[in-house]
Amino acid sequence: MNRKDRGRERAARLRNLTLDIDATMDAWEDSAHSVHEVHRVAHHYNVFRDLFGHAHFYPTLRMSVEYDTPDGTANPVYYGNELSPGETPTPPDVTYPTTSDKLWSLLLVNLDGNFEDNERELVHWLVGNIQGNDVGSGETLVDYLPPLPIRGTGYHRMVFLLFQQSGTINFSSERRSSPCDSLSERSFRTRDFYRTFEDSLVPMSLRFYQCRWDESVREVFQSRLDIAEPIYEFIPNDVDRLGQLKKFPEGKTLTWLKNFMPKEPIYPSGGQFT
């Protein structure tokens, strides 16, 4: 250990050490270890399962996804961090290392947003035949739609997927009306998309964030989609409510207490109207 490392160690023990989080993240993502960690995290959040079923891939290409903010800074997308719908109203800046002669496809899907069919996702953005990392040069097959985590449904996983193409692809079957303001038109199944073009597409990178309802969701439903905002509410069963216990209850085990726990997750803000 050199003198500089000893100084950093002492500062850490005294809780005086300051780190540049961006530089630290950059160093971690440049390491070989990060590929396996990202793969593990994606498995933990069931990203691969809900995208491809039993298939998966190792994200070996580093992709940067950042949403601009009014103050000129950026909200980055990492691997499961939380961003609000109000922070992601417009398409993000997406960059990755490549050369101008290579072609790419970029996909953004909500794994939890299709309330008409639980076996399908909601496609929020799809761009194909991108030259290099100039996303604006590609064919916009599905225009960008801000995330729509419906009130009462908890956290939604928004996943960015980057595919490398072996050549120019005819994506006419995936093209939607523009602007695409129909949620039915945005019903999407990533595994079917990949199966259709698997001879020409290789998944190379992914990033994802989580979001939950805020006021901007209502605005998108009413102003852009021109439909009433759906709301889900959790209504507890009266017979399952736990009465007040004595300060030192007797014979009340954790197994007994488990009988009063909800059989499904109750998410933050789920069913709340305040």
XYZ file of C-alpha atoms in Angstrom:
274
model
C 0.000 0.000 0.000
C 1.510 3.332 -1.016
C 1.343 6.566 0.961
C -1.596 7.891 -1.072
C -3.607 4.738 -0.365
C -2.833 4.992 3.348
C -4.095 8.568 3.330
C -7.318 7.530 1.617
C -7.763 4.667 4.048
C -7.350 7.002 7.022
C -9.807 9.512 5.519
C -12.312 6.711 4.993
C -11.988 5.558 8.612
C -12.479 9.130 9.795
C -15.391 9.532 7.364
C -13.655 12.412 5.636
C -13.066 10.709 2.280
C -14.806 12.313 -0.689
C -15.197 10.528 -4.011
C -16.228 11.642 -7.471
C -19.205 9.350 -8.003
C -19.081 9.709 -11.790
C -15.388 8.854 -11.937
C -15.934 5.939 -9.569
C -18.783 4.622 -11.705
C -16.688 5.025 -14.855
C -13.822 3.054 -13.342
C -16.170 0.290 -12.226
C -17.873 0.007 -15.613
C -14.513 -0.184 -17.366
C -13.578 -3.222 -15.288
C -14.199 -6.791 -16.465
C -16.001 -7.470 -13.198
C -18.809 -5.044 -14.050
C -20.157 -7.191 -16.917
C -20.916 -10.057 -14.547
C -22.310 -7.730 -11.892
C -24.694 -6.055 -14.344
C -25.756 -9.499 -15.530
C -26.404 -10.540 -11.928
C -28.384 -7.385 -11.143
C -30.522 -7.830 -14.266
C -31.295 -11.384 -13.163
C -32.157 -10.131 -9.674
C -34.748 -7.738 -11.105
C -36.067 -10.460 -13.461
C -35.190 -8.294 -16.447
C -33.968 -11.177 -18.613
C -36.876 -13.398 -17.634
C -39.472 -10.804 -18.611
C -37.640 -9.820 -21.799
C -36.505 -13.163 -23.207
C -37.955 -15.938 -21.064
C -35.132 -18.397 -20.329
C -32.571 -16.627 -22.526
C -30.089 -13.984 -21.370
C -26.946 -12.192 -22.520
C -23.885 -10.508 -21.057
C -23.938 -6.720 -21.656
C -20.363 -6.306 -22.849
C -20.765 -2.857 -24.415
C -20.925 0.186 -22.184
C -23.883 2.430 -22.984
C -24.623 5.837 -21.441
C -28.240 6.979 -21.032
C -28.898 10.441 -19.585
C -32.032 12.567 -19.315
C -31.507 16.322 -19.519
C -32.749 18.511 -16.678
C -33.887 22.167 -16.735
C -30.783 23.271 -14.798
C -28.432 21.834 -17.408
C -27.395 18.736 -15.474
C -28.407 15.182 -16.302
C -30.287 12.301 -14.695
C -28.372 9.136 -15.613
C -29.889 5.696 -16.005
C -27.877 3.000 -14.246
C -29.065 -0.463 -13.247
C -32.251 -0.124 -11.253
C -31.976 3.428 -9.924
C -35.200 5.375 -9.453
C -36.260 8.230 -11.728
C -39.666 9.865 -11.699
C -41.867 10.175 -14.809
C -41.600 13.940 -14.388
C -37.811 13.657 -14.789
C -38.064 11.661 -18.025
C -40.528 13.542 -20.293
C -38.350 13.625 -23.421
C -35.971 11.156 -25.107
C -32.633 10.805 -23.314
C -29.161 11.217 -24.761
C -27.801 7.761 -25.588
C -24.141 7.193 -26.448
C -21.869 4.161 -26.771
C -18.448 3.411 -28.287
C -18.679 2.499 -31.966
C -17.681 3.569 -35.462
C -19.833 5.321 -38.036
C -19.959 2.301 -40.348
C -21.792 0.121 -37.802
C -25.579 -0.041 -37.451
C -27.579 -0.311 -34.238
C -31.108 -0.580 -32.876
C -32.289 1.001 -29.622
C -35.340 -0.195 -27.701
C -37.078 1.131 -24.571
C -39.802 -1.005 -23.006
C -41.827 -0.939 -19.811
C -41.863 -4.469 -18.424
C -44.757 -3.689 -16.090
C -46.829 -1.203 -18.083
C -49.142 -3.291 -20.282
C -52.345 -3.403 -18.262
C -54.259 -5.094 -21.097
C -51.946 -8.125 -21.425
C -49.586 -9.199 -18.643
C -47.607 -11.372 -21.066
C -46.525 -8.376 -23.135
C -44.598 -5.160 -22.526
C -45.289 -1.582 -23.561
C -42.860 -0.161 -26.121
C -41.968 3.451 -25.329
C -39.289 4.031 -27.963
C -37.812 2.086 -30.855
C -35.175 3.333 -33.285
C -33.541 1.126 -35.917
C -30.709 1.396 -38.444
C -28.790 3.907 -36.313
C -25.487 4.917 -37.894
C -22.772 4.807 -35.259
C -24.005 6.363 -32.029
C -26.005 9.116 -33.723
C -29.483 8.050 -32.595
C -30.987 10.898 -34.612
C -29.746 9.267 -37.818
C -31.852 6.162 -37.270
C -35.392 5.269 -38.302
C -37.836 6.131 -35.532
C -40.191 3.163 -35.630
C -42.027 4.063 -32.419
C -41.810 7.626 -31.131
C -40.893 8.323 -27.512
C -43.607 8.100 -24.859
C -42.838 9.080 -21.240
C -43.203 6.284 -18.680
C -46.737 5.580 -17.473
C -46.595 3.797 -14.121
C -50.311 3.734 -13.383
C -51.369 4.920 -9.962
C -51.539 2.070 -7.490
C -49.342 -0.335 -9.474
C -46.065 0.397 -7.720
C -42.672 0.484 -9.375
C -42.266 -0.129 -13.107
C -39.034 -1.313 -14.766
C -38.041 0.765 -17.794
C -35.404 -1.104 -19.815
C -33.112 0.216 -22.549
C -31.726 -2.434 -24.911
C -29.046 -1.821 -27.523
C -28.666 -4.259 -30.427
C -25.880 -4.361 -32.984
C -27.074 -5.021 -36.537
C -25.221 -7.073 -39.132
C -26.591 -4.779 -41.849
C -29.558 -2.630 -42.814
C -32.855 -4.193 -41.667
C -36.348 -3.727 -43.053
C -38.305 -2.875 -39.892
C -41.579 -2.050 -41.677
C -43.452 -4.640 -39.596
C -42.501 -2.775 -36.397
C -43.404 0.720 -37.535
C -46.268 2.390 -35.651
C -48.288 5.481 -36.484
C -46.556 8.740 -35.596
C -47.270 10.065 -33.105
C -48.349 6.760 -31.607
C -50.952 7.728 -29.013
C -52.637 4.329 -28.790
C -51.520 2.067 -25.952
C -52.897 -0.922 -27.853
C -50.544 -0.123 -30.733
C -47.668 0.015 -28.266
C -48.303 -3.510 -26.996
C -45.004 -5.295 -27.591
C -43.171 -8.543 -26.912
C -39.410 -8.239 -26.902
C -38.772 -11.951 -27.316
C -40.948 -12.001 -30.458
C -39.145 -8.949 -31.821
C -35.784 -10.583 -31.265
C -36.940 -13.926 -32.676
C -38.037 -12.173 -35.877
C -34.696 -10.454 -36.427
C -32.265 -12.686 -34.524
C -30.221 -13.456 -37.639
C -29.401 -9.741 -37.935
C -29.438 -8.519 -34.310
C -27.102 -9.126 -31.370
C -27.997 -7.668 -27.931
C -24.966 -5.782 -26.651
C -25.992 -3.537 -23.777
C -28.756 -2.686 -21.361
C -29.659 -0.162 -18.718
C -32.824 0.185 -16.708
C -34.459 2.384 -14.135
C -37.504 2.140 -11.915
C -40.299 4.670 -11.686
C -43.606 5.077 -9.899
C -46.601 7.336 -10.323
C -46.441 11.096 -10.088
C -48.652 13.940 -11.328
C -47.040 13.993 -14.771
C -48.587 10.586 -15.545
C -52.073 12.067 -15.338
C -51.004 14.853 -17.690
C -49.801 12.358 -20.317
C -53.013 10.344 -20.133
C -55.248 13.389 -20.395
C -53.301 15.666 -22.751
C -51.488 13.274 -25.073
C -53.445 10.012 -24.996
C -56.789 11.790 -24.496
C -58.131 9.129 -22.137
C -59.048 9.074 -18.466
C -56.236 8.093 -16.142
C -56.772 4.570 -14.763
C -56.243 4.096 -11.030
C -55.761 0.885 -9.092
C -56.598 0.729 -5.412
C -55.789 -1.913 -2.827
C -58.838 -2.664 -0.687
C -57.937 -4.785 2.342
C -60.275 -7.525 3.497
C -61.824 -6.627 6.843
C -61.519 -10.183 8.178
C -57.746 -10.049 7.713
C -57.218 -6.957 9.829
C -55.171 -7.379 12.953
C -56.663 -6.052 16.170
C -54.734 -4.162 18.822
C -52.319 -6.345 20.769
C -51.323 -6.158 24.384
C -47.911 -4.753 25.158
C -46.570 -8.266 25.748
C -48.851 -10.620 23.770
C -48.657 -14.297 24.679
C -48.654 -17.118 22.163
C -48.373 -14.781 19.180
C -45.677 -16.212 16.935
C -44.303 -14.879 13.664
C -46.116 -17.713 11.888
C -49.398 -16.544 13.413
C -48.633 -12.928 12.492
C -47.935 -13.945 8.888
C -51.616 -14.851 8.494
C -52.415 -11.146 8.591
C -49.869 -10.099 5.988
C -51.127 -9.291 2.465
C -50.812 -12.147 -0.015
C -49.388 -9.790 -2.660
C -47.075 -6.762 -2.453
C -48.534 -3.403 -1.460
C -46.452 -0.810 -3.267
C -45.598 2.741 -2.238
C -48.525 5.051 -3.057
C -50.591 2.037 -4.037
C -54.255 2.962 -3.900
C -53.631 6.253 -2.148
C -55.482 9.359 -3.304
C -53.441 11.919 -1.387
